[in-house]
Short mmCIF file of C-alpha atoms and ligand atoms in Angstrom, two decimals:
data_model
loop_
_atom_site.label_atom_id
_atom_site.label_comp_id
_atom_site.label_asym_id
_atom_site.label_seq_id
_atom_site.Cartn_x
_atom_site.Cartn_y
_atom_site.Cartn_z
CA UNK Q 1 14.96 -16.27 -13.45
CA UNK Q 2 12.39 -15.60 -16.34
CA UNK Q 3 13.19 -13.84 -19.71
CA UNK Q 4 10.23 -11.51 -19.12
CA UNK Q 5 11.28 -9.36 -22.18
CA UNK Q 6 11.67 -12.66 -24.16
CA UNK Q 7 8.08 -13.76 -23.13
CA UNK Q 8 6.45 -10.09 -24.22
CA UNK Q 9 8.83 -10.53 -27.61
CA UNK Q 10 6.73 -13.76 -28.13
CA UNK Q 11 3.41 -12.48 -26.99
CA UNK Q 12 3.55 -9.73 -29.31
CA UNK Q 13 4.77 -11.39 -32.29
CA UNK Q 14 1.14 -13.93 -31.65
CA UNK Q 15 -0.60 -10.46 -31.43
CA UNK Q 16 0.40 -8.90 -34.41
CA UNK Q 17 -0.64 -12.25 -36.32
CA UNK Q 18 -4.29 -11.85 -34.91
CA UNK Q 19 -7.35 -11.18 -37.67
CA UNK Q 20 -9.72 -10.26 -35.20
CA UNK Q 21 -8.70 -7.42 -33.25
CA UNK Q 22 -12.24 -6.45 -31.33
CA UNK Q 23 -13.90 -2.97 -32.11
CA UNK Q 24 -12.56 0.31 -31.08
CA UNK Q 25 -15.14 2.20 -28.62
CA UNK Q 26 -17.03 4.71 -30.95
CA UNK Q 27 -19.56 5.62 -28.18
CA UNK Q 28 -17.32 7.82 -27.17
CA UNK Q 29 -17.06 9.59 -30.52
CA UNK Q 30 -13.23 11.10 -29.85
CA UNK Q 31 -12.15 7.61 -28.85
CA UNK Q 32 -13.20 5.89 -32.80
CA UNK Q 33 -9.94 7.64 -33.76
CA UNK Q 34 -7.67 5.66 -32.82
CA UNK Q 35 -5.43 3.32 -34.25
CA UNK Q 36 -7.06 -0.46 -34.11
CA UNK Q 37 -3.47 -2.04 -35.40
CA UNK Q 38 -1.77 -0.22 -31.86
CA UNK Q 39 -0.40 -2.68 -29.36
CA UNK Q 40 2.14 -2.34 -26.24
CA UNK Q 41 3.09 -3.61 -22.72
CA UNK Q 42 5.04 -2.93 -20.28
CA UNK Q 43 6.21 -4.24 -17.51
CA UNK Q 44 8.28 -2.71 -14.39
CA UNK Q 45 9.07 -4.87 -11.60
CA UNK Q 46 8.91 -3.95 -7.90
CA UNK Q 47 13.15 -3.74 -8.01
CA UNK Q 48 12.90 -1.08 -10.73
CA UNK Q 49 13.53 -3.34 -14.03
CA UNK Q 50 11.33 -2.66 -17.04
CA UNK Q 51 10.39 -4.40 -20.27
CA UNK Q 52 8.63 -3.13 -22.49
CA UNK Q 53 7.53 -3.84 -26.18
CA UNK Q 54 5.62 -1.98 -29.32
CA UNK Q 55 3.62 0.74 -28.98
CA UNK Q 56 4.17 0.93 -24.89
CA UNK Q 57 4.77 4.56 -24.49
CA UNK Q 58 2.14 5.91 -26.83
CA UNK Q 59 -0.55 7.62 -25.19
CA UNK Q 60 -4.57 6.45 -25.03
CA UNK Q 61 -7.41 7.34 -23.21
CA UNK Q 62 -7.11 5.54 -19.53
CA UNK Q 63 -11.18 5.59 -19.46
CA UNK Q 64 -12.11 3.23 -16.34
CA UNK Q 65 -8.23 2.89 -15.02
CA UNK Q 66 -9.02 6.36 -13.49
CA UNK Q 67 -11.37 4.46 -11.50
CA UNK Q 68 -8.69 3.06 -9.39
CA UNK Q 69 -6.55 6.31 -8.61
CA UNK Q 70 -10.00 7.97 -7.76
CA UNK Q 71 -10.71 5.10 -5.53
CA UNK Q 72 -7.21 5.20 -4.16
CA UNK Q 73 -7.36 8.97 -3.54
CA UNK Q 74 -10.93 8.63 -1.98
CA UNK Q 75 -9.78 6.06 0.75
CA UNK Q 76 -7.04 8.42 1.71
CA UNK Q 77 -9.25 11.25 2.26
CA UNK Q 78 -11.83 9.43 3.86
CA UNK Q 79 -11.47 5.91 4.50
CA UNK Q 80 -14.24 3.65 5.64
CA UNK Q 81 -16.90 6.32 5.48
CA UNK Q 82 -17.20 5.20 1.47
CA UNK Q 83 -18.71 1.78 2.00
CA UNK Q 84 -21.65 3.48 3.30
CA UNK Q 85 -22.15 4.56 0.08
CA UNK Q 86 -20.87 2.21 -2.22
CA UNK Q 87 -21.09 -1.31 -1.79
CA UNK Q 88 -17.81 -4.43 -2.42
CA UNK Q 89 -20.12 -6.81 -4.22
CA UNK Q 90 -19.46 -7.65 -8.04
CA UNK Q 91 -21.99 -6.78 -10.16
CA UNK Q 92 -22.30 -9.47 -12.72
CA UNK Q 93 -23.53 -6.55 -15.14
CA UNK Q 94 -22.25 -4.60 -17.66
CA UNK Q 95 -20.41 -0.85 -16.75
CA UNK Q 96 -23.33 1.39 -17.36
CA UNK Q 97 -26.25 -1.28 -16.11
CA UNK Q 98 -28.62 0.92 -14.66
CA UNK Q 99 -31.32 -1.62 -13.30
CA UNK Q 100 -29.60 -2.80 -10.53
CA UNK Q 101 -29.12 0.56 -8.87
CA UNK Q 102 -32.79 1.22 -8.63
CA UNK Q 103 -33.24 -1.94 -7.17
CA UNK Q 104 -30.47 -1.35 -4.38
CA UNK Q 105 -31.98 2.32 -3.59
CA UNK Q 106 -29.23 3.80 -4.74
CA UNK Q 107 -26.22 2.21 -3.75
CA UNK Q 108 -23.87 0.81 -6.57
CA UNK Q 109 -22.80 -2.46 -6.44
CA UNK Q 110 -18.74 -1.31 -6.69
CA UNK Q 111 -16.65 1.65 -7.02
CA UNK Q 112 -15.61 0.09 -10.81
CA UNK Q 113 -19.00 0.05 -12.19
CA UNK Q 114 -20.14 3.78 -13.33
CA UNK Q 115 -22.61 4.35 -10.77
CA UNK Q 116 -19.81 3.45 -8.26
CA UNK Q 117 -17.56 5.66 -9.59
CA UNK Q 118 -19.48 8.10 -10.45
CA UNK Q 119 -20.27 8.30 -6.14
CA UNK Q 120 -16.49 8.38 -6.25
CA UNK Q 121 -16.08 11.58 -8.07
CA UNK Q 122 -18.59 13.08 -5.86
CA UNK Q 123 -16.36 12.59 -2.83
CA UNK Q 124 -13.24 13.79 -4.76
CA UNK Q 125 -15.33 17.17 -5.50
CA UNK Q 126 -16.17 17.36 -1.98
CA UNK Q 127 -13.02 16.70 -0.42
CA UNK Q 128 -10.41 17.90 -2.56
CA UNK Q 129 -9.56 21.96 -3.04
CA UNK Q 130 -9.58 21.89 -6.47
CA UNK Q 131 -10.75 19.10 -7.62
CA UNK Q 132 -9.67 18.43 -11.10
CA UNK Q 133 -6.24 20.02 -10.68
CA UNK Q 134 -5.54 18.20 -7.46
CA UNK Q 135 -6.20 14.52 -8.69
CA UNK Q 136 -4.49 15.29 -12.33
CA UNK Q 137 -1.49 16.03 -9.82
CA UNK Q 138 -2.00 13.05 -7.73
CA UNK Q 139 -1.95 11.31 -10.79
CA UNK Q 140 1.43 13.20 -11.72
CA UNK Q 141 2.77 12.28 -8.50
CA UNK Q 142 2.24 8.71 -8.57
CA UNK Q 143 3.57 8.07 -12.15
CA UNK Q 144 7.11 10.45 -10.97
CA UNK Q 145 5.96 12.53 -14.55
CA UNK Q 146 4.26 16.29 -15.24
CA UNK Q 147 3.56 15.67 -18.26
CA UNK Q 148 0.55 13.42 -17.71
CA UNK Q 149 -2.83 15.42 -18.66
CA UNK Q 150 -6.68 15.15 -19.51
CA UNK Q 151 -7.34 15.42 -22.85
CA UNK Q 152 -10.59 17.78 -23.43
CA UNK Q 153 -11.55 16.56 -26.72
CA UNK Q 154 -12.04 13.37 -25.07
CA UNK Q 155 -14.23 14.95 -22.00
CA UNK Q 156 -15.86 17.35 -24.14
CA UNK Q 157 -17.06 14.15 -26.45
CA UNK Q 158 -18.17 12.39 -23.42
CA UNK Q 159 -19.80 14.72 -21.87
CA UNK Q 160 -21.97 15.57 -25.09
CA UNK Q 161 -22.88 11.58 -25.49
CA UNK Q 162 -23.12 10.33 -21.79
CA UNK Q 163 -26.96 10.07 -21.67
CA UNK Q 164 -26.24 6.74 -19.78
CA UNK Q 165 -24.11 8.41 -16.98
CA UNK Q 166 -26.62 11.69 -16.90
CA UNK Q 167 -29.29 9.01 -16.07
CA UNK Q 168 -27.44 7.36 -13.93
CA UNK Q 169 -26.12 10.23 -11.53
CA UNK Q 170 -29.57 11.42 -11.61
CA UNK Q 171 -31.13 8.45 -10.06
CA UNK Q 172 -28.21 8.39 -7.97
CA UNK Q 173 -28.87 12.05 -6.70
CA UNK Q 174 -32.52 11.27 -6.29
CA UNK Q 175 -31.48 8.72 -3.76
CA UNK Q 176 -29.36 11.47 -2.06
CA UNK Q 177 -26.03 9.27 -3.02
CA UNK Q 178 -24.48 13.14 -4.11
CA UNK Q 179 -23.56 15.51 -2.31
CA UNK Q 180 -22.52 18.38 -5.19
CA UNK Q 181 -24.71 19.31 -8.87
CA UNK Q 182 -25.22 16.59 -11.40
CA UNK Q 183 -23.37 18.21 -13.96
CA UNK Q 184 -20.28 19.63 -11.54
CA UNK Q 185 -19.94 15.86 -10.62
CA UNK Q 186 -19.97 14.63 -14.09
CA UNK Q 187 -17.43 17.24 -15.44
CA UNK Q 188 -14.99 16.26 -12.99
CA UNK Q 189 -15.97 12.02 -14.14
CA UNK Q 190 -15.58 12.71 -17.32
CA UNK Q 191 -12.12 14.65 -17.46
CA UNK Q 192 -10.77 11.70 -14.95
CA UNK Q 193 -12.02 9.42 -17.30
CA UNK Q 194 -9.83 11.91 -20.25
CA UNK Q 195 -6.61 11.38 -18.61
CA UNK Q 196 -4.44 9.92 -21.25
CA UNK Q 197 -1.50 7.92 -20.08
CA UNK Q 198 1.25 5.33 -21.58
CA UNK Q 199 1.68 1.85 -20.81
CA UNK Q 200 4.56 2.45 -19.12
CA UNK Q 201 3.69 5.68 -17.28
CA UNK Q 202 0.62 3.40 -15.90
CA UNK Q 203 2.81 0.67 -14.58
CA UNK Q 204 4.91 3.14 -12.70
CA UNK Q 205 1.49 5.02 -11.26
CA UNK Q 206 0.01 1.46 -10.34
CA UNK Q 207 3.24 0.56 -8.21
CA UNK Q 208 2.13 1.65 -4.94
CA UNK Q 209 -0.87 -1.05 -5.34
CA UNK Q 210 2.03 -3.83 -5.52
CA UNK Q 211 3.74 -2.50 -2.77
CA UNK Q 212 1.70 -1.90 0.23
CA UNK Q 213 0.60 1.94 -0.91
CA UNK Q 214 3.95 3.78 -1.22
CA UNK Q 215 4.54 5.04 -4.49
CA UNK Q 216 8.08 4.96 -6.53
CA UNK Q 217 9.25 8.25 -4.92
CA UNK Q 218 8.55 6.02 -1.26
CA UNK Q 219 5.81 8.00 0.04
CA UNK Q 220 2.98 6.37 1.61
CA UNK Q 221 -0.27 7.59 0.08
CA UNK Q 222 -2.44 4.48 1.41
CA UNK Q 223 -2.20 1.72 3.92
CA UNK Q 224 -1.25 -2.01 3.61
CA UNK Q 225 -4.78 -2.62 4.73
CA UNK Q 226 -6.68 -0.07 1.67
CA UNK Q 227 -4.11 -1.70 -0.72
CA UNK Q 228 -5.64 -5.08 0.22
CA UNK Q 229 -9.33 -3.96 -0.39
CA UNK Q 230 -8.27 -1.98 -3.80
CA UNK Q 231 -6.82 -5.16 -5.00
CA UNK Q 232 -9.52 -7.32 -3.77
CA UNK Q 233 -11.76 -5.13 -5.62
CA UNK Q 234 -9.96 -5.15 -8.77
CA UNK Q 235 -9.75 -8.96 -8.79
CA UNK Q 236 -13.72 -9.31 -8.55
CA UNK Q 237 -14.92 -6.30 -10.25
CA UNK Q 238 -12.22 -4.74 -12.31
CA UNK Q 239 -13.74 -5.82 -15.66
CA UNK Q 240 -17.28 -6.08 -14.66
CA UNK Q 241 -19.16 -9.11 -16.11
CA UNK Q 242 -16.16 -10.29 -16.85
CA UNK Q 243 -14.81 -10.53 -13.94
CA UNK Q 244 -14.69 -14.30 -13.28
CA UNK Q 245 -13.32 -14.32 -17.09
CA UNK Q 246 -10.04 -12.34 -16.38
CA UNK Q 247 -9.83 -14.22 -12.99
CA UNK Q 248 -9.73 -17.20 -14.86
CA UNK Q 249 -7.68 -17.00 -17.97
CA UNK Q 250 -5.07 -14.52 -16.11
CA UNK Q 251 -5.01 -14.48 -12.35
CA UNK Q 252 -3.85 -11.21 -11.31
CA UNK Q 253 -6.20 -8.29 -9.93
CA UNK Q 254 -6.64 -5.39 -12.27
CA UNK Q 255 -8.59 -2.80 -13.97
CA UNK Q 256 -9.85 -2.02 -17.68
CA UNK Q 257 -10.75 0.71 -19.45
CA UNK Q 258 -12.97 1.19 -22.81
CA UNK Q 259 -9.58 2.81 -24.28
CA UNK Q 260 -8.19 -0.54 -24.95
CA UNK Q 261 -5.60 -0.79 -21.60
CA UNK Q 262 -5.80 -2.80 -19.04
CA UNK Q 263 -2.89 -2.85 -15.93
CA UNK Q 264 -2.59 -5.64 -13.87
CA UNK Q 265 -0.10 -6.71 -11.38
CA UNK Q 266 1.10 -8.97 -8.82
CA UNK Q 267 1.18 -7.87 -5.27
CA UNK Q 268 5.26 -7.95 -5.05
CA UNK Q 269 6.55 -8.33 -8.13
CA UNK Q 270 5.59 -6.55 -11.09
CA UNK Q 271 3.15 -4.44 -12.26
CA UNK Q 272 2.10 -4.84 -16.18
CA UNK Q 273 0.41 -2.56 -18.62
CA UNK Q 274 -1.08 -3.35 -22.43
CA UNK Q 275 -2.60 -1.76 -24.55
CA UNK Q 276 -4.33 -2.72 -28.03
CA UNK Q 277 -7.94 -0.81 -28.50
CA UNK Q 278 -9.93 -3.31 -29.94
CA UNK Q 279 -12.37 -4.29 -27.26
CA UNK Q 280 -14.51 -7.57 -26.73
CA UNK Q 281 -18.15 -8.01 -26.70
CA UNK Q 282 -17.83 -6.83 -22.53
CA UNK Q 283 -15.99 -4.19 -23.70
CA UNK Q 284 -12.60 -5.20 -22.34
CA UNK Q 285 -9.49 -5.10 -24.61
CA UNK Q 286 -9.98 -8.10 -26.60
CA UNK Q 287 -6.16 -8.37 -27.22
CA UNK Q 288 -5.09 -7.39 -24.10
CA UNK Q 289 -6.84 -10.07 -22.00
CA UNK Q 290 -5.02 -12.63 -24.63
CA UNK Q 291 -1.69 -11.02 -24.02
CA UNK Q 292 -2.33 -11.35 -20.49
CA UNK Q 293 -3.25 -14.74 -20.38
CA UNK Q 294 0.09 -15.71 -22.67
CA UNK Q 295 1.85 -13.36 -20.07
CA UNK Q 296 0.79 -15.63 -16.51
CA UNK Q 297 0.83 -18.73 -18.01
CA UNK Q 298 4.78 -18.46 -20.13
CA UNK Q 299 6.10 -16.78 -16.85
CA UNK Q 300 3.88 -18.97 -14.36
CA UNK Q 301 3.40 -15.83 -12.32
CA UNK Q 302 0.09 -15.24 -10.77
CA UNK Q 303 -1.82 -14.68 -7.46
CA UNK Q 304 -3.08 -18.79 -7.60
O1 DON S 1 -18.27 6.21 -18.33
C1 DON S 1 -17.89 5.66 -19.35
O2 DON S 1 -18.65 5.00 -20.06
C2 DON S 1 -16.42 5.78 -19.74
N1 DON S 1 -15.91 7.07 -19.39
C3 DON S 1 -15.59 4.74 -19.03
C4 DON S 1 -16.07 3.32 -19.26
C5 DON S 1 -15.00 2.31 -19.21
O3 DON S 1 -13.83 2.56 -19.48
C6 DON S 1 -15.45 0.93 -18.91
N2 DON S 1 -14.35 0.01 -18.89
N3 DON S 1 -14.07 -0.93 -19.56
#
């Protein structure tokens, strides 16, 4: 049986001894706020159990990890019909590379990478009744918790700094890869992007992807099959040119986000969340992919 609070106990205690924490995302301005010194994780098994340890149920800015609910949400409404939009491939590039897309005609590489999920969003606004409040409610429902909500400091700031994503769902709409307006597409990206979450609330929302696409209140939101393409996906593109990297020191599929997290799980077993905003050069959580790496190797838990 392993001592998984034992093992985050250790990790952290190596964490909080670390000099060089990575840089806080400031391109974003609302995001340079925060606190470079936070750290958390948590972990909740697939039996319920959870573990947990520093700052795990503070909120942050889930950035990218929205990528995966929106994916998630997208397959249910629509299935298959995405890939003929947005390709499986891993982009070797970082999250706002904008080269590639040209090349390709319009067609992102993955629905992780901007471009991908910014042709994400656009099937969210044209499927769902009311957009925003319908996937902040999905959301909701996953975690089992109302209290979840975008933060509009966060979008607004976004919004008024995304030159990047403007340019990007431009070209993307010149290649008739969107359906709705530019900006009504970008509002809706950005406030998914907003959503602020805890470490633990995001292990309980990620459970249905380690268990075959029912959620913790046993509803079945996607099928075995989807949950096998959303994890396949995370695995090879959930951190972008970094990919291989996290594959490599850790093991598990899972996503990033430019707010420090990063969730990861094992099909199964557990689900884990951390947190600590100081991000690498690829602009993953520099301490989180560390505390990750400590995690699969002390418990010898991972999908190899
Ligand atoms: O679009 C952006 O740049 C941000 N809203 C999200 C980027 C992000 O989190 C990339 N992940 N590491």
């Amino acid at each position: 049986m392993v001592d998984f609070q034992a093992i985050l106990n250790s990790i952290y205690q190596d964490a909080r001894a670390v000099k060089d924490k990575g840089v806080v995302a400031s391109y974003i301005p609302e995001l340079a706020h925060v606190d470079p010194e936070a750290f958390g994780i948590h972990l909740r098994t697939s039996e319920g159990e959870n573990y947990g340890v520093g700052d795990f149920d503070k909120l942050f800015s889930i950035q990218s990890i929205s990528k995966v609910f929106a994916l998630s949400k997208a397959m249910a409404l629509i299935g298959d019909a995405i890939w003929k939009r947005v390709d499986v491939e891993p982009s070797g590039n970082p999250y706002n590379f904008l080269a590639l897309l040209e090349i390709e005609n319009g067609i992102p590489r993955n629905p992780f990478i901007n471009s991908g999920a910014i042709v994400i969003a656009d099937i969210l606004l044209s499927n769902l009744k009311n957009p925003k409040a319908d996937f902040l409610n999905y959301v909701r429902e996953l975690a089992g918790d109302s209290s979840i909500n975008y933060n509009e400091e966060v979008a607004y700031s976004e919004k008024i700094t995304g030159f990047k994503n403007y340019a990007s769902a431009n070209l993307l709409k010149s290649f008739n890869n969107l359906e709705n307006p530019v900006d009504a597409v970008l509002d809706f990206y950005f406030h998914q992007c907003a959503i602020e979450m805890t470490c633990s609330q995001l292990s309980k929302a990620f459970y249905l992807f380690a268990n075959k696409g029912s959620c913790m209140q046993q509803k079945q939101h996607i099928s075995n099959q989807q949950v096998k393409r959303i994890n396949a996906l995370m695995l090879t593109c959930g951190f972008y040119d970094e990919a291989g990297e996290f594959a490599f020191e850790v093991g598990l599929p899972g996503k990033s986000g430019v707010g420090g997290g990063i969730v990861a799980l094992l099909p199964d077993q557990f689900i884990v969340s951390v947190w600590s905003p100081g991000l690498n050069k690829k602009g993953n959580s520099k301490l989180g992919m560390h505390a990750l790496e400590q995690f699969t190797t002390k418990a010898k838990l991972s999908i190899f």
